[in-house]
Amino acid sequence: MLSRQRNPFFQHAAAEYFLAERRGDGGTGARKGQVVGRIAAIHNRAHNDFHEDRVGFFGFFDCINDQEVADALFERAADWLRQRDLNTMRGPTSPSTNDECGLLVDGIDTPPTILNPHNPPYYITLVERAGFSRAKDVYQYQSVSDSLPERLIRAARLVAERKQLTVRHL
């Protein structure tokens, strides 16, 4: 996903990846040189061409619960985006809205799911204190049943037969 050579996303995008390392203990217990955060700055030219705007994105955000570290990461990503004449930063998108995007703000006590964020609750505070505000709500629903309706099972079998697909459990 991060490879500029292998991921087709990078045919119309660029990204730079940043790590935050602790210079000293600073009272956090982190040892000097320990990685305490990461972020990607993402320039999605296809997005900007389609929407006719100058938006950059941040993604792959991971950080200890330390506002100073989070702010440094956000500022470094913003600097990289500004150098590309982008005037707005949105995120997290990792690397685009076709992949994992957003912050989990409710349901943190549920198990993680594929292509949906599952962050610690303190991320919300770090992002909001850095000056970001919610742009859109995205909902995910969890079923209380572990069985599918028979009608859906029949339709899936029919499609699998027609397309010669094999479905296996993970």
Coordinates of C-alpha atoms in Angstrom, one line a residue:
M1 CA 0.0 0.0 0.0
L2 CA 2.8 2.4 0.7
S3 CA 4.9 1.5 -2.3
R4 CA 5.1 4.2 -4.9
Q5 CA 6.1 1.6 -7.5
R6 CA 3.5 -1.1 -6.8
N7 CA 0.4 0.8 -5.7
P8 CA -1.6 2.2 -8.7
F9 CA -2.8 5.0 -6.5
F10 CA 0.6 6.7 -6.9
Q11 CA 0.0 7.0 -10.7
H12 CA -2.1 10.1 -9.7
A13 CA -0.8 10.8 -6.3
A14 CA 2.3 11.5 -4.2
A15 CA 2.9 11.0 -0.5
E16 CA 5.6 11.6 2.1
Y17 CA 5.9 9.6 5.3
F18 CA 7.1 11.1 8.6
L19 CA 8.1 9.6 11.9
A20 CA 8.3 11.5 15.3
E21 CA 11.1 10.3 17.5
R22 CA 11.6 11.3 21.1
R23 CA 14.7 13.4 21.7
G24 CA 14.7 12.6 25.4
D25 CA 12.5 11.1 28.1
G26 CA 10.4 14.3 28.6
G27 CA 8.6 12.6 31.4
T28 CA 6.8 10.2 29.1
G29 CA 8.9 7.1 29.7
A30 CA 9.9 7.1 26.0
R31 CA 13.6 6.5 25.5
K32 CA 15.7 8.8 23.2
G33 CA 15.2 7.9 19.6
Q34 CA 12.0 5.9 20.2
V35 CA 9.4 6.4 17.5
V36 CA 6.3 8.0 19.2
G37 CA 4.2 8.8 16.1
R38 CA 3.8 8.7 12.4
I39 CA 1.9 10.4 9.6
A40 CA 1.7 10.5 5.9
A41 CA 1.1 13.7 3.8
I42 CA -0.9 12.8 0.7
H43 CA -1.4 14.8 -2.5
N44 CA -4.2 13.1 -4.5
R45 CA -4.1 14.8 -7.9
A46 CA -7.2 12.9 -9.1
H47 CA -9.2 14.1 -6.2
N48 CA -8.2 17.7 -6.8
D49 CA -8.8 17.5 -10.6
F50 CA -12.3 16.0 -10.1
H51 CA -13.3 18.4 -7.3
E52 CA -11.5 21.4 -8.7
D53 CA -9.9 22.2 -5.3
R54 CA -6.5 22.2 -3.7
V55 CA -6.9 19.7 -0.8
G56 CA -4.2 17.6 0.7
F57 CA -4.7 14.8 3.0
F58 CA -3.1 13.2 6.1
G59 CA -3.2 9.5 6.7
F60 CA -1.6 6.5 8.5
F61 CA -1.7 8.7 11.7
D62 CA -0.5 6.9 14.8
C63 CA 0.6 8.7 17.9
I64 CA 1.2 8.4 21.6
N65 CA -1.3 10.4 23.7
D66 CA 0.8 13.6 23.6
Q67 CA -0.6 16.7 21.9
E68 CA 2.9 18.1 21.3
V69 CA 3.9 15.1 19.3
A70 CA 0.6 15.1 17.4
D71 CA 0.9 18.8 16.6
A72 CA 4.4 18.3 15.3
L73 CA 3.2 15.5 13.0
F74 CA 0.3 17.5 11.7
E75 CA 2.5 20.6 11.1
R76 CA 5.1 18.6 9.2
A77 CA 2.4 17.1 7.0
A78 CA 0.8 20.5 6.5
D79 CA 4.2 22.0 5.5
W80 CA 4.7 19.3 2.9
L81 CA 1.2 19.9 1.5
R82 CA 1.7 23.7 1.4
Q83 CA 4.9 23.2 -0.7
R84 CA 2.6 21.6 -3.3
D85 CA 0.2 24.6 -3.3
L86 CA -2.5 22.8 -1.4
N87 CA -4.5 25.0 1.0
T88 CA -6.6 22.5 2.9
M89 CA -5.7 19.4 4.9
R90 CA -8.2 16.6 5.5
G91 CA -7.9 13.3 7.1
P92 CA -7.3 10.8 8.1
T93 CA -7.4 9.0 4.8
S94 CA -5.0 6.1 4.4
P95 CA -4.2 6.7 1.5
S96 CA -7.6 7.7 0.0
T97 CA -11.3 7.6 0.7
N98 CA -11.3 4.2 -1.2
D99 CA -9.3 2.8 1.7
E100 CA -9.6 3.3 5.4
C101 CA -10.6 6.8 6.3
G102 CA -11.9 8.8 9.2
L103 CA -11.7 8.4 13.0
L104 CA -13.8 5.9 15.0
V105 CA -15.6 8.2 17.5
D106 CA -18.3 5.8 18.7
G107 CA -18.2 2.0 19.2
I108 CA -14.6 1.8 20.3
D109 CA -15.6 -1.2 22.5
T110 CA -16.5 -3.3 19.4
P111 CA -14.0 -5.5 17.5
P112 CA -12.1 -3.9 14.5
T113 CA -13.4 -4.5 11.0
I114 CA -11.8 -4.5 7.6
L115 CA -11.4 -1.0 5.9
N116 CA -12.7 0.8 8.9
P117 CA -10.6 2.7 11.4
H118 CA -10.3 1.4 14.9
N119 CA -8.3 4.0 16.9
P120 CA -7.8 4.7 20.5
P121 CA -10.3 7.2 21.9
Y122 CA -7.6 9.8 22.6
Y123 CA -7.1 10.3 18.9
I124 CA -10.3 12.3 18.7
T125 CA -8.9 14.8 21.3
L126 CA -5.5 15.0 19.6
V127 CA -7.1 15.7 16.2
E128 CA -9.6 18.2 17.5
R129 CA -7.1 20.1 19.6
A130 CA -4.9 20.4 16.5
G131 CA -7.7 22.4 15.0
F132 CA -9.5 19.9 12.8
S133 CA -13.3 19.6 12.8
R134 CA -15.6 16.9 11.5
A135 CA -16.3 17.2 7.8
K136 CA -18.6 14.2 7.4
D137 CA -20.2 11.4 9.4
V138 CA -19.7 7.9 8.1
Y139 CA -21.7 5.1 9.7
Q140 CA -21.0 1.4 10.1
Y141 CA -23.5 -1.1 11.3
Q142 CA -22.9 -4.2 13.3
S143 CA -25.3 -7.1 12.9
V144 CA -26.4 -9.0 16.0
S145 CA -27.0 -12.1 13.9
D146 CA -24.3 -14.4 12.6
S147 CA -26.5 -15.8 9.8
L148 CA -27.4 -14.4 6.5
P149 CA -30.9 -14.3 5.0
E150 CA -31.6 -17.4 2.9
R151 CA -32.4 -15.2 -0.1
L152 CA -29.0 -13.6 0.0
I153 CA -27.3 -17.0 0.3
R154 CA -29.1 -18.3 -2.8
A155 CA -28.2 -15.2 -4.8
A156 CA -24.6 -15.5 -3.8
R157 CA -24.5 -19.1 -4.8
L158 CA -26.1 -18.2 -8.2
V159 CA -23.5 -15.5 -8.9
A160 CA -20.6 -17.8 -7.8
E161 CA -21.8 -20.5 -10.2
R162 CA -22.3 -18.0 -13.1
K163 CA -18.9 -16.4 -12.6
Q164 CA -17.1 -19.6 -11.6
L165 CA -16.1 -18.3 -8.2
T166 CA -14.9 -20.2 -5.3
V167 CA -15.6 -18.8 -1.8
R168 CA -13.6 -20.0 1.2
H169 CA -13.7 -19.1 4.8
L170 CA -10.8 -17.3 6.3

